[in-house]
Amino acid sequence: MADVKIEMKTAAYVCSGCGLGDKLDVGQLARIAQKEGKMALVRQHDFLCNSEGVQMIRDDIENEAVTHICIAACSRRAKTEAFNFPSVAMTRANLREGVIWVVAEGAAHDEVRQEMADDYVRMGCAELKKSRMPEGNPNHTQLKNLLVVGGGISGLTAAFEAAETGYEVILVEKQAQLGGWAGKLWKRAPYKTPYAEPQETGVAALAARVSAHPLITVHLNSTIAETAGAPGRFAVKLAQESGSITEVAVGAIVQATGFTTYDIAKLPELGGGLAHVVDQAGLEALAMAANGGVMKRADGREVKSVVFLQCAGQRDDSGQHLPYCSGHCCATSIKQAMYFKDANPDVNAVVVYDDLRVPGMGEDFYRSAQHKGVIFAKGKASSVTTESNGLKVNYKDLILDSGATIQADLVVLATGQVPSSGVDVILWDKLTKEADGGSIEAKQQKSELKSISILNLTYRQGPDVPKLKYGFADSHFICFPYETQRTGIYTAGPVRRPMDIMQATEDATGAALKAIQAAENASLGRAAHPRAGDLSYPIVRLEGCTQCKRCTVECPFGAIDEDERRFPVFNEQRCRRCGTCMGACPVRVISFENYSVDTVGNQIKAIEIPDEFSEKPRVLILACENDAYPALDMAGLSRIVYSAFVRIIPVRCLGSVNTIWITDALNSGYDGVMMMGCKKGDEYQCHFVKGSELAGYRMSKIGDTLTGMGLEPERVSSFEVAITDNAKVAGFINDYVAQLVEMGPSPMKGFG
Amino acid sequence: MSELNQKAVAKYENNFLREVEERVEDGEWVKMCMQCGVCAGSCPLGNAWEHSPQKLFRMIMAGKREEVLTSDAMWMCTSCYSCIVRCPRKLPITHIMHGLAHYSHRLELAPKGQPTRELARIFWQNLVKTGRVNELKFSLAVYFKDGFVQGIKNLLSMQGIALGLVKARRLNPMEIIGGHKCRDIGGIQKMLAKAREIEDRRQGFTS
Amino acid sequence: MAKKNYAFYPGCSSQKGASASNFVPSIGVMCDKLDIQLNEIPDWNCCSASIGYGEGGQLSRLVLNARNLALVEQNLPGQDLVSGCPACWLSTRETAEKLNEVDSLMADTNEALKEAGLHLSGTVKARHLIEVLIEDVGFEAMKEPVVKPLEGLKIAGYVGCQTNRPFGIAGESFENPQYLDKMIEMVGAEAATGYEQKVTCCGGALAFSEPEKSQKQIRDIVESAYDHGADMIVTPCQLCQANVEIYQSEINKKQGTKLAMPVVYYSQLMTVAYGGNSKQAGLDGNILRPQKLFDIIK
Amino acid sequence: MTASIATSQTILVVGGGIGGMTAALEAAECGKQVILVERNATLGGRTALLYRYFPKMCHPTCGMEINLRRLKGNRNVRVMTMTEVLEVSGVRGDYTVKLKLSPRYVNANCTACGECAKAVETEIDNPYEYNLAKTRAAYLPHNMAYPMHYVLDPSIIGTADAEKARAACKYDAIELDMQEEIVEIKAGAIVWATGWKPYDAAKIQPYGYDRFANVITSVEFERFANPHGPTGGKLLRPSDGKEAKNIAFIQCAGSRDENHLRHCSRICCMASLKQTHYVREAYGDDAKSTIYYIDIRVIDRLEDFYLKVQQDPTVSFIKSKVAKIVEDKAGNPVLHGVDTEGYHRYATTHDLVVLAVGMEPETRGIKLPDDMLLDSSGFIEGSNLPAGVEGIYGAGAATSPLDVNRSVQSATAAALRAIQVVHKTSTVEGVR
């Protein structure tokens, strides 16, 4: 592409508004842009973001054929509506939030303030010269149809809603019929006012509408044998029970593979395994058989007394059973107790619970059950045993603080949902390493593991969507429940987290939207969330590649495969544009049009380094653009002062930081480097999964390089910065600068 | 065991909740309790009894008939209605406590000699006689409920107060003879007899 | 200005020579000044208070109160039943509402009422005298007749239970009602704000049967009034007035305290403020002499 | 002029909190035209006023930064702040919506330089601090405000202060003669994401929120914990500024109560559990948090957050609905009630009480489209039903008391429903 690009013409615009003119010598800034920055066109304006200033820039783009502009004014986070020029490459030199708002007031600081501004203009121009207008991934895709895996209520809903939106859907269900667990229910808990009675599930009707829908193709008795490709061009092999294979091509995937119930045989102390002790699914079967009449046990005897034991094998801190709460079970037991009471009010129905969890309008459902005479006992069951023709439930009544016993004809254990999420890719990765190391049993285990895979992705990072805690294939992010680690593949329903029908249908509808969105974005060569709409994409110079595989291994999204010659094969539509591969590459052959080793490297080299006698240290800050950079910006907004010796460069993610930047900086005489990223660990913040972790790991390795250069390891340090740390981040800077002053200037000065 | 009680036990086997729903004033509300305990914490006599309302309700649902009907907790009710106005489920708790007390009294399970139980008995007799409460006779009856000697003791211990009231014309010694009464006392007594008869029928004490 | 007519239900304790007889004269003066005409219900009977539950059961108590309501329908048609006694008001209002709510109980009640030659159709509204004052008269009109503002007096407004719960005065909080303080200020005295015993139960219902329990309540109520620098307590409730006033000496005897906090009725304050003498205010009926009121009268 | 840019192809999103922003962005990133209207001067809604999210203890502004970047980079969304919906007429696929634009008195020239705030002297209660702090009458709602424009409080319009502000602005950004505007727009579908408001704690009389300085609400506590809040992130109690180390959290303050809110507000248990972390963070082992609850309702994977808090020795749990609060002479709140597990009475003194106030839908108190279906608590129904006949869909906390994660889920679903409508209409009109 590079060759077909038109003549580059650069321009810099220096604003003197918002006090810039008062606090800085903008004339000098303009001269620097011209002389050092080599900008073809340099203009000043005292209010650049107003209509007149913006028009001036537009005219230059129109009449002067300007293709690259550097705006020397406020932060890239400010005035984005005004400075919106989609047709040109643009950089922003942050003179307001980055200089005049954070450098101490007063003439005493005029010099360092001006130096800081000068450098930012130099950096802005340097970056610009290496930047190109992102043009979008040229490998366009066309497919916008969806594959929905799983024909339960979630899958049916996703398929139906997507089809109703006008998108074709292929629905795959491994059973012989649609409906899943919800299809096996007699009734469902209420989802609308007055939230008082069990309601029809509506599953049969929905299944019928799906089967009849002109845009939906249903494959029953089918599983996924292989999933290759990327959003907009997934190639999927469907395996029928018969063994025959159908190949389909889809734009995006919704995985709604649901859950299995926790095996009550694992709960002998609660009667698991005894006759007439069933789980909630078992009770639904009895209700189906009763068909609205009096409830009977498997042996045909009418049930006069039934006990529901909540949290059976759930909320377990002993490590034996499920540690989590499945959320729906309290409402489900209430509904099931109503089956009995509605058919015969004289039945004694008792629910033994610890915390009764019926959030929202569920409270009305609870009231309704009490009104029908269902008894709720806060207690802990200790044992369920057979007695004559019935059962004996022993529990501690926590209100009366005493042991209690109930005779029951039937006992229902409210067990939890176990997600059907396939292969644990972490384990997979471990086994792969061992297998590559020649371990036979690792190979063995791998093929066993493969057999439970759901999607059978051909990705290097493993055959299924990564799981979080307890095997749920959920998003790690609170604000973004659909932010999965496999672009274009969205999980929905209980495979994502435990949930009831009400939530599952909503979840499936949302997942359908995300899948549609992913296919649409791929077809336009754009990135998906969180850099939605980003037209840049990774470009690799294979001729320079050494097949070290770091990019393929470290890509958090499994976007990069390897060909038989172990060269990386980029699947741009899977890529989230974080630049982790760029940071990983030791030979620096991976780059983005507007974000590359050069766009950053050039900025680093552009600044003026005072000599060792000037007592003016220089510190490079590489700041994560999502947390640290906004925090620094807001420090400015709050007029929090920090050292004028730092030079800040925002990065897409610390994971994209290439160690060459660090060594270049130190070589050229910087006294120190601060890396500011987000929180690591279990509750990590990084939307590119492990950026700050990777950075930490890589930096730990350049220790030797530093000592080799005769530098103290402290000259490179990492900091965890949250977006709210406005004051804190200033503290970090000032302390670190003080520490460097203590340490004395870098011995590298002058050699740069 | 009183005959009424035996009959009740036979009638309801061990479904005490049902018994309460059918026979205790506002008893059908008991099952709506969610055990939050706000009633227990609101009762001014809280530290005087063993069973809080919410605990009694749980006991009823757990079928602890004996313990509930022999408890003296409901006799501690001062009818201050604090529990009612705070109950998040709007249970008419004060009435239920009254109802339970009355029912245990009817079945003669209520604690023997429970002072408030005695007081209630005397109060009722007093008002049924004339249609209005005769405070002097009422007080005397209360003082003398445990016999003459104790009565005199009580009286002496209270004489200061009594004399004060007399002096303030708020206690009239003459009330001992006659005193205030309704004209149609006959009608009132027949009316009350009828009420009792109907209620007994409704609650299945009699058929 | 035409007098407003109400069917008056005095209640047992307000009879001549009864424990709240000191309440009666001041009510007379107050109503007179405010053009309120109270017409006593002929042959009214006891409401059975709350303690009636023990022996009486539910229907008997409903019937007793229904009789009074029926008497109003028959003899004082169109008038609201008004009582100055919270217990009477509460029992009557509960009855009126319950019977209008549950048809079967209304039927049973009328079956019993027939024995007394009466019938209830359920048209009468049962109200508290305070409601009449606040809703029908209003604070402004109540302030007008004030000729001797009770300046320099600090008074703890003690509302008690049954005037306040479960019905209370419309628009007032159960935990912190304001109207009694407003009435105190209306007559020119200072209300002891932040008096946290305002709605505590005085245990009156147990005064006879569980004296030590009720006297514990009384002590808190009185001591808090002292803590807030009150000269006296004012209350709208007969049982509270008697109970809190009478037993202070008893508490002193048993617990060596020196409680002597006068307890008066709001109507007594109003009567004095309206220029009435101690007899009209029924002050001679108070066991603990409210000296400062006497001083103002002089 | 607004009307001209909107057509029956436009999706109108009402409410600029996390739910509304999500619905707008998801639709826009599917290529749809969206108008996002917000009543306040900035987007962000209530989540922007929270300090941390459970269970990750991360900061709401982090997600907001991403959403704002999505918004800045997407030309399909038109944001209108200080705008309320007056009236909706028409049918699915073809609505006409009457909007009221309140004057901001500051135009798009504003560079957020802050000179006007320096010039103005009048101080007002800061609504973005739940009125716990003051701000100048010319102010930026908060550091994450979008649009990043100041706003003048109407109270100073016509005063000398307003003139000072105008004079101080070098960029003609302040227009004191700005008037209220009524505009009509067309929309094919509407997403109603008006969110929630904290229940009025003063109505819960036994807890004396209106009488005791040291009884506050959970949303207020979020501000106290926030380093940018009124106490600079210190947990100081209002009455005397004393460090509040011994804090009581009262659950179901208004929720699950037929005298107040019938429903369970779902989030409050987790919110209080989260807030015990603030206390521990602030005071370490000297911290003391007590949670008074009826049932701890932390469902699904959130359970392990609960387990962690249970293991914290500075946190204790009492199964009890507190009966009442009184204030002792030192101004300490004293809680009275009964631990129902086995019956134990308590009268416990704390430094501060935090009421976990329930969520009340904002639908109460604003004008709604006539045919909108509400449940007994005023939440919008039908958001989870298969695509219905209506073209107006509830989203987020307007449909049910939801946490952020589920609000976003709900809003994403609502966005698809809205897209279905405009797709259908465009097919009809042969646009697609």
CSV table of C-alpha atoms in Angstrom, one decimal, chain A residues 421-706:
chain,number,residue,atom,x,y,z
A,421,SER,CA,-17.8,-24.1,28.0
A,422,GLY,CA,-15.5,-26.7,26.5
A,423,VAL,CA,-11.7,-26.7,26.7
A,424,ASP,CA,-9.8,-24.7,29.3
A,425,VAL,CA,-7.3,-23.0,27.0
A,426,ILE,CA,-4.9,-22.2,29.8
A,427,LEU,CA,-4.5,-26.0,30.5
A,428,TRP,CA,-4.4,-26.5,26.7
A,429,ASP,CA,-1.5,-24.0,26.4
A,430,LYS,CA,0.3,-25.8,29.2
A,431,LEU,CA,-0.1,-29.2,27.5
A,432,THR,CA,0.9,-27.8,24.2
A,433,LYS,CA,4.2,-26.6,25.6
A,434,GLU,CA,4.8,-30.0,27.2
A,435,ALA,CA,3.8,-31.8,24.1
A,436,ASP,CA,6.1,-29.6,22.0
A,437,GLY,CA,8.7,-30.6,24.6
A,438,GLY,CA,8.1,-34.2,23.6
A,439,SER,CA,5.8,-35.3,26.5
A,440,ILE,CA,3.7,-38.3,25.3
A,441,GLU,CA,1.1,-38.1,28.0
A,442,ALA,CA,0.7,-34.3,27.3
A,443,LYS,CA,-0.1,-35.3,23.7
A,444,GLN,CA,-2.5,-37.9,25.0
A,445,GLN,CA,-4.3,-35.5,27.4
A,446,LYS,CA,-4.5,-32.9,24.6
A,447,SER,CA,-6.4,-35.2,22.3
A,448,GLU,CA,-8.7,-36.2,25.2
A,449,LEU,CA,-9.3,-32.5,26.0
A,450,LYS,CA,-10.0,-31.9,22.3
A,451,SER,CA,-12.9,-34.3,22.4
A,452,ILE,CA,-14.8,-32.0,24.8
A,453,SER,CA,-14.1,-28.9,22.7
A,454,ILE,CA,-17.2,-27.0,21.5
A,455,LEU,CA,-16.0,-24.8,18.8
A,456,ASN,CA,-12.8,-26.6,17.8
A,457,LEU,CA,-11.1,-23.4,16.8
A,458,THR,CA,-8.0,-23.8,14.8
A,459,TYR,CA,-6.4,-20.9,16.7
A,460,ARG,CA,-3.0,-21.3,18.0
A,461,GLN,CA,-4.3,-20.2,21.4
A,462,GLY,CA,-6.6,-23.2,21.8
A,463,PRO,CA,-9.8,-24.7,20.5
A,464,ASP,CA,-12.4,-22.7,22.7
A,465,VAL,CA,-13.1,-19.3,24.1
A,466,PRO,CA,-11.0,-18.6,27.2
A,467,LYS,CA,-12.8,-19.2,30.5
A,468,LEU,CA,-12.8,-17.1,33.6
A,469,LYS,CA,-13.3,-18.4,37.1
A,470,TYR,CA,-15.3,-21.6,37.6
A,471,GLY,CA,-15.3,-22.3,33.9
A,472,PHE,CA,-17.7,-19.5,32.8
A,473,ALA,CA,-16.8,-18.1,29.4
A,474,ASP,CA,-17.6,-14.5,30.5
A,475,SER,CA,-16.2,-11.1,29.8
A,476,HIS,CA,-13.8,-9.9,32.4
A,477,PHE,CA,-15.2,-6.4,32.3
A,478,ILE,CA,-18.1,-4.8,34.2
A,479,CYS,CA,-18.8,-2.1,31.7
A,480,PHE,CA,-18.5,-4.5,28.7
A,481,PRO,CA,-20.2,-7.8,29.3
A,482,TYR,CA,-19.6,-8.9,25.7
A,483,GLU,CA,-15.8,-8.2,25.6
A,484,THR,CA,-14.7,-11.8,24.9
A,485,GLN,CA,-11.1,-12.7,24.1
A,486,ARG,CA,-12.0,-14.1,20.7
A,487,THR,CA,-13.1,-11.4,18.3
A,488,GLY,CA,-16.4,-12.1,16.6
A,489,ILE,CA,-17.4,-14.9,19.0
A,490,TYR,CA,-19.8,-14.0,21.7
A,491,THR,CA,-21.0,-16.2,24.5
A,492,ALA,CA,-24.6,-15.9,25.8
A,493,GLY,CA,-26.7,-17.4,28.6
A,494,PRO,CA,-25.5,-19.7,31.4
A,495,VAL,CA,-22.3,-20.5,29.6
A,496,ARG,CA,-21.3,-16.9,30.3
A,497,ARG,CA,-22.4,-16.8,33.9
A,498,PRO,CA,-25.2,-18.5,36.0
A,499,MET,CA,-28.5,-17.0,35.1
A,500,ASP,CA,-32.3,-17.5,34.8
A,501,ILE,CA,-34.4,-17.4,31.6
A,502,MET,CA,-35.2,-13.8,32.0
A,503,GLN,CA,-31.6,-12.8,31.9
A,504,ALA,CA,-30.6,-15.4,29.4
A,505,THR,CA,-33.0,-14.1,26.8
A,506,GLU,CA,-31.8,-10.5,27.3
A,507,ASP,CA,-28.2,-11.7,27.2
A,508,ALA,CA,-28.8,-13.6,24.0
A,509,THR,CA,-30.3,-10.6,22.3
A,510,GLY,CA,-27.3,-8.5,23.3
A,511,ALA,CA,-24.9,-11.1,22.0
A,512,ALA,CA,-26.8,-11.2,18.7
A,513,LEU,CA,-26.2,-7.5,18.3
A,514,LYS,CA,-22.5,-7.8,19.1
A,515,ALA,CA,-22.1,-10.6,16.5
A,516,ILE,CA,-23.9,-8.5,13.9
A,517,GLN,CA,-21.7,-5.6,14.8
A,518,ALA,CA,-18.5,-7.7,14.5
A,519,ALA,CA,-19.5,-8.9,11.0
A,520,GLU,CA,-20.4,-5.4,9.9
A,521,ASN,CA,-17.1,-4.0,11.2
A,522,ALA,CA,-15.1,-6.8,9.6
A,523,SER,CA,-16.7,-6.1,6.3
A,524,LEU,CA,-15.5,-2.5,6.5
A,525,GLY,CA,-12.0,-3.5,7.6
A,526,ARG,CA,-12.4,-1.9,11.0
A,527,ALA,CA,-11.5,-3.0,14.4
A,528,ALA,CA,-14.0,-4.3,16.9
A,529,HIS,CA,-14.4,-3.1,20.5
A,530,PRO,CA,-12.7,-1.6,22.4
A,531,ARG,CA,-11.0,0.2,19.5
A,532,ALA,CA,-14.2,0.1,17.5
A,533,GLY,CA,-13.9,1.8,14.2
A,534,ASP,CA,-10.1,1.9,14.2
A,535,LEU,CA,-9.0,1.6,10.6
A,536,SER,CA,-5.3,0.9,11.4
A,537,TYR,CA,-4.3,-2.8,11.4
A,538,PRO,CA,-1.0,-4.7,11.9
A,539,ILE,CA,1.3,-4.7,8.9
A,540,VAL,CA,4.2,-7.2,9.0
A,541,ARG,CA,7.3,-7.2,6.9
A,542,LEU,CA,7.7,-11.0,6.6
A,543,GLU,CA,11.1,-10.7,4.9
A,544,GLY,CA,12.6,-9.4,8.1
A,545,CYS,CA,10.8,-12.0,10.3
A,546,THR,CA,12.9,-14.6,12.2
A,547,GLN,CA,10.0,-16.9,13.0
A,548,CYS,CA,10.6,-16.4,16.7
A,549,LYS,CA,6.8,-16.9,17.3
A,550,ARG,CA,6.7,-14.3,20.1
A,551,CYS,CA,3.9,-12.4,18.3
A,552,THR,CA,1.8,-15.5,17.8
A,553,VAL,CA,2.3,-16.7,21.4
A,554,GLU,CA,1.7,-13.3,23.0
A,555,CYS,CA,-1.3,-12.1,21.0
A,556,PRO,CA,-4.1,-12.0,23.7
A,557,PHE,CA,-6.8,-12.6,21.1
A,558,GLY,CA,-5.4,-15.5,19.1
A,559,ALA,CA,-5.3,-13.4,16.0
A,560,ILE,CA,-2.1,-14.7,14.6
A,561,ASP,CA,-1.7,-18.2,13.3
A,562,GLU,CA,1.6,-19.8,12.0
A,563,ASP,CA,2.0,-21.3,8.6
A,564,GLU,CA,3.9,-24.5,8.0
A,565,ARG,CA,7.2,-22.5,7.8
A,566,ARG,CA,6.3,-21.1,11.2
A,567,PHE,CA,5.9,-17.6,9.8
A,568,PRO,CA,3.1,-15.6,11.4
A,569,VAL,CA,-0.2,-15.4,9.6
A,570,PHE,CA,-2.2,-12.4,10.6
A,571,ASN,CA,-6.0,-12.6,10.8
A,572,GLU,CA,-6.6,-8.8,10.9
A,573,GLN,CA,-10.3,-9.3,11.6
A,574,ARG,CA,-9.5,-11.1,14.8
A,575,CYS,CA,-7.1,-8.4,15.8
A,576,ARG,CA,-8.0,-5.7,18.4
A,577,ARG,CA,-5.2,-3.3,17.4
A,578,CYS,CA,-3.5,-3.3,20.8
A,579,GLY,CA,0.0,-3.6,19.4
A,580,THR,CA,1.1,-6.4,21.7
A,581,CYS,CA,2.7,-8.1,18.7
A,582,MET,CA,4.5,-4.9,17.8
A,583,GLY,CA,5.8,-4.8,21.4
A,584,ALA,CA,6.8,-8.4,21.3
A,585,CYS,CA,8.7,-8.3,18.0
A,586,PRO,CA,12.5,-8.3,18.5
A,587,VAL,CA,13.2,-7.4,14.9
A,588,ARG,CA,10.5,-4.7,14.7
A,589,VAL,CA,8.8,-5.9,11.5
A,590,ILE,CA,5.2,-5.3,12.8
A,591,SER,CA,3.6,-1.9,12.7
A,592,PHE,CA,0.4,0.1,12.3
A,593,GLU,CA,0.1,3.0,9.9
A,594,ASN,CA,-0.4,5.6,12.6
A,595,TYR,CA,1.3,3.7,15.5
A,596,SER,CA,4.6,2.1,15.0
A,597,VAL,CA,8.1,1.6,16.4
A,598,ASP,CA,9.0,4.7,14.4
A,599,THR,CA,6.1,7.0,15.3
A,600,VAL,CA,7.1,6.5,18.9
A,601,GLY,CA,10.8,6.1,18.4
A,602,ASN,CA,11.0,9.3,16.5
A,603,GLN,CA,9.3,11.3,19.2
A,604,ILE,CA,11.7,9.9,21.8
A,605,LYS,CA,14.7,11.0,19.7
A,606,ALA,CA,13.2,14.3,18.8
A,607,ILE,CA,13.5,16.0,22.1
A,608,GLU,CA,16.4,18.2,23.1
A,609,ILE,CA,18.5,16.6,25.9
A,610,PRO,CA,20.2,19.2,28.1
A,611,ASP,CA,23.8,18.4,29.0
A,612,GLU,CA,24.8,16.7,32.2
A,613,PHE,CA,25.7,20.0,33.9
A,614,SER,CA,22.3,21.6,33.3
A,615,GLU,CA,20.7,19.9,36.3
A,616,LYS,CA,17.8,19.3,34.0
A,617,PRO,CA,17.1,15.6,33.9
A,618,ARG,CA,14.8,14.2,31.3
A,619,VAL,CA,12.3,11.5,32.0
A,620,LEU,CA,10.3,9.6,29.4
A,621,ILE,CA,6.9,8.5,30.4
A,622,LEU,CA,5.1,5.9,28.3
A,623,ALA,CA,1.5,6.1,29.5
A,624,CYS,CA,-1.4,3.7,28.8
A,625,GLU,CA,-3.9,5.8,26.9
A,626,ASN,CA,-6.9,4.4,28.7
A,627,ASP,CA,-6.0,5.0,32.3
A,628,ALA,CA,-2.6,6.7,32.9
A,629,TYR,CA,-2.9,9.3,30.1
A,630,PRO,CA,-6.4,10.5,31.1
A,631,ALA,CA,-5.2,10.6,34.8
A,632,LEU,CA,-2.3,12.9,33.7
A,633,ASP,CA,-4.8,14.9,31.7
A,634,MET,CA,-7.1,15.3,34.6
A,635,ALA,CA,-4.2,16.3,36.8
A,636,GLY,CA,-3.9,19.2,34.4
A,637,LEU,CA,-7.6,19.9,34.5
A,638,SER,CA,-7.3,20.1,38.3
A,639,ARG,CA,-4.1,22.2,38.0
A,640,ILE,CA,-2.0,19.7,39.9
A,641,VAL,CA,1.6,20.6,39.4
A,642,TYR,CA,4.3,18.0,38.4
A,643,SER,CA,7.8,18.2,37.3
A,644,ALA,CA,8.5,19.9,33.9
A,645,PHE,CA,11.3,17.4,33.3
A,646,VAL,CA,9.0,14.7,32.0
A,647,ARG,CA,8.0,14.0,28.4
A,648,ILE,CA,4.9,12.0,28.0
A,649,ILE,CA,4.0,9.7,25.2
A,650,PRO,CA,0.6,7.9,25.2
A,651,VAL,CA,0.7,4.2,24.1
A,652,ARG,CA,-2.2,2.0,23.1
A,653,CYS,CA,-1.2,-0.5,25.7
A,654,LEU,CA,2.0,-1.1,27.7
A,655,GLY,CA,1.9,-4.5,25.9
A,656,SER,CA,2.8,-2.6,22.7
A,657,VAL,CA,5.9,-1.1,24.2
A,658,ASN,CA,8.9,-2.3,22.3
A,659,THR,CA,12.1,-2.5,24.4
A,660,ILE,CA,13.9,-0.7,21.7
A,661,TRP,CA,12.1,2.5,22.8
A,662,ILE,CA,13.6,2.1,26.2
A,663,THR,CA,17.1,1.5,25.1
A,664,ASP,CA,16.9,4.3,22.5
A,665,ALA,CA,15.7,6.7,25.2
A,666,LEU,CA,18.5,5.7,27.6
A,667,ASN,CA,21.1,5.8,24.8
A,668,SER,CA,20.0,9.3,23.8
A,669,GLY,CA,20.6,10.5,27.3
A,670,TYR,CA,17.2,10.4,29.1
A,671,ASP,CA,17.9,10.0,32.8
A,672,GLY,CA,14.9,7.7,33.4
A,673,VAL,CA,11.9,6.0,32.0
A,674,MET,CA,8.5,5.7,33.7
A,675,MET,CA,6.1,3.1,32.4
A,676,MET,CA,2.5,3.8,33.5
A,677,GLY,CA,0.0,1.0,33.0
A,678,CYS,CA,-3.1,-0.3,34.6
A,679,LYS,CA,-3.7,-2.8,37.4
A,680,LYS,CA,-2.3,-6.3,37.1
A,681,GLY,CA,-3.3,-9.6,38.6
A,682,ASP,CA,-6.6,-11.4,39.0
A,683,GLU,CA,-8.6,-8.2,38.9
A,684,TYR,CA,-6.6,-6.8,36.0
A,685,GLN,CA,-7.9,-3.7,34.2
A,686,CYS,CA,-6.1,-4.1,30.8
A,687,HIS,CA,-8.6,-4.4,28.0
A,688,PHE,CA,-5.9,-6.1,26.1
A,689,VAL,CA,-5.8,-8.7,28.8
A,690,LYS,CA,-2.2,-8.6,30.0
A,691,GLY,CA,-0.5,-5.5,28.6
A,692,SER,CA,1.0,-4.2,31.8
A,693,GLU,CA,1.9,-7.7,32.9
A,694,LEU,CA,3.8,-8.4,29.6
A,695,ALA,CA,5.5,-5.0,29.9
A,696,GLY,CA,6.6,-5.8,33.5
A,697,TYR,CA,7.9,-9.1,32.3
A,698,ARG,CA,9.8,-7.6,29.3
A,699,MET,CA,11.3,-4.9,31.5
A,700,SER,CA,12.5,-7.4,34.0
A,701,LYS,CA,14.6,-8.8,31.1
A,702,ILE,CA,16.3,-5.6,30.1
A,703,GLY,CA,18.0,-5.3,33.5
A,704,ASP,CA,21.1,-6.8,32.1
A,705,THR,CA,21.1,-4.5,29.1
A,706,LEU,CA,21.0,-1.6,31.5
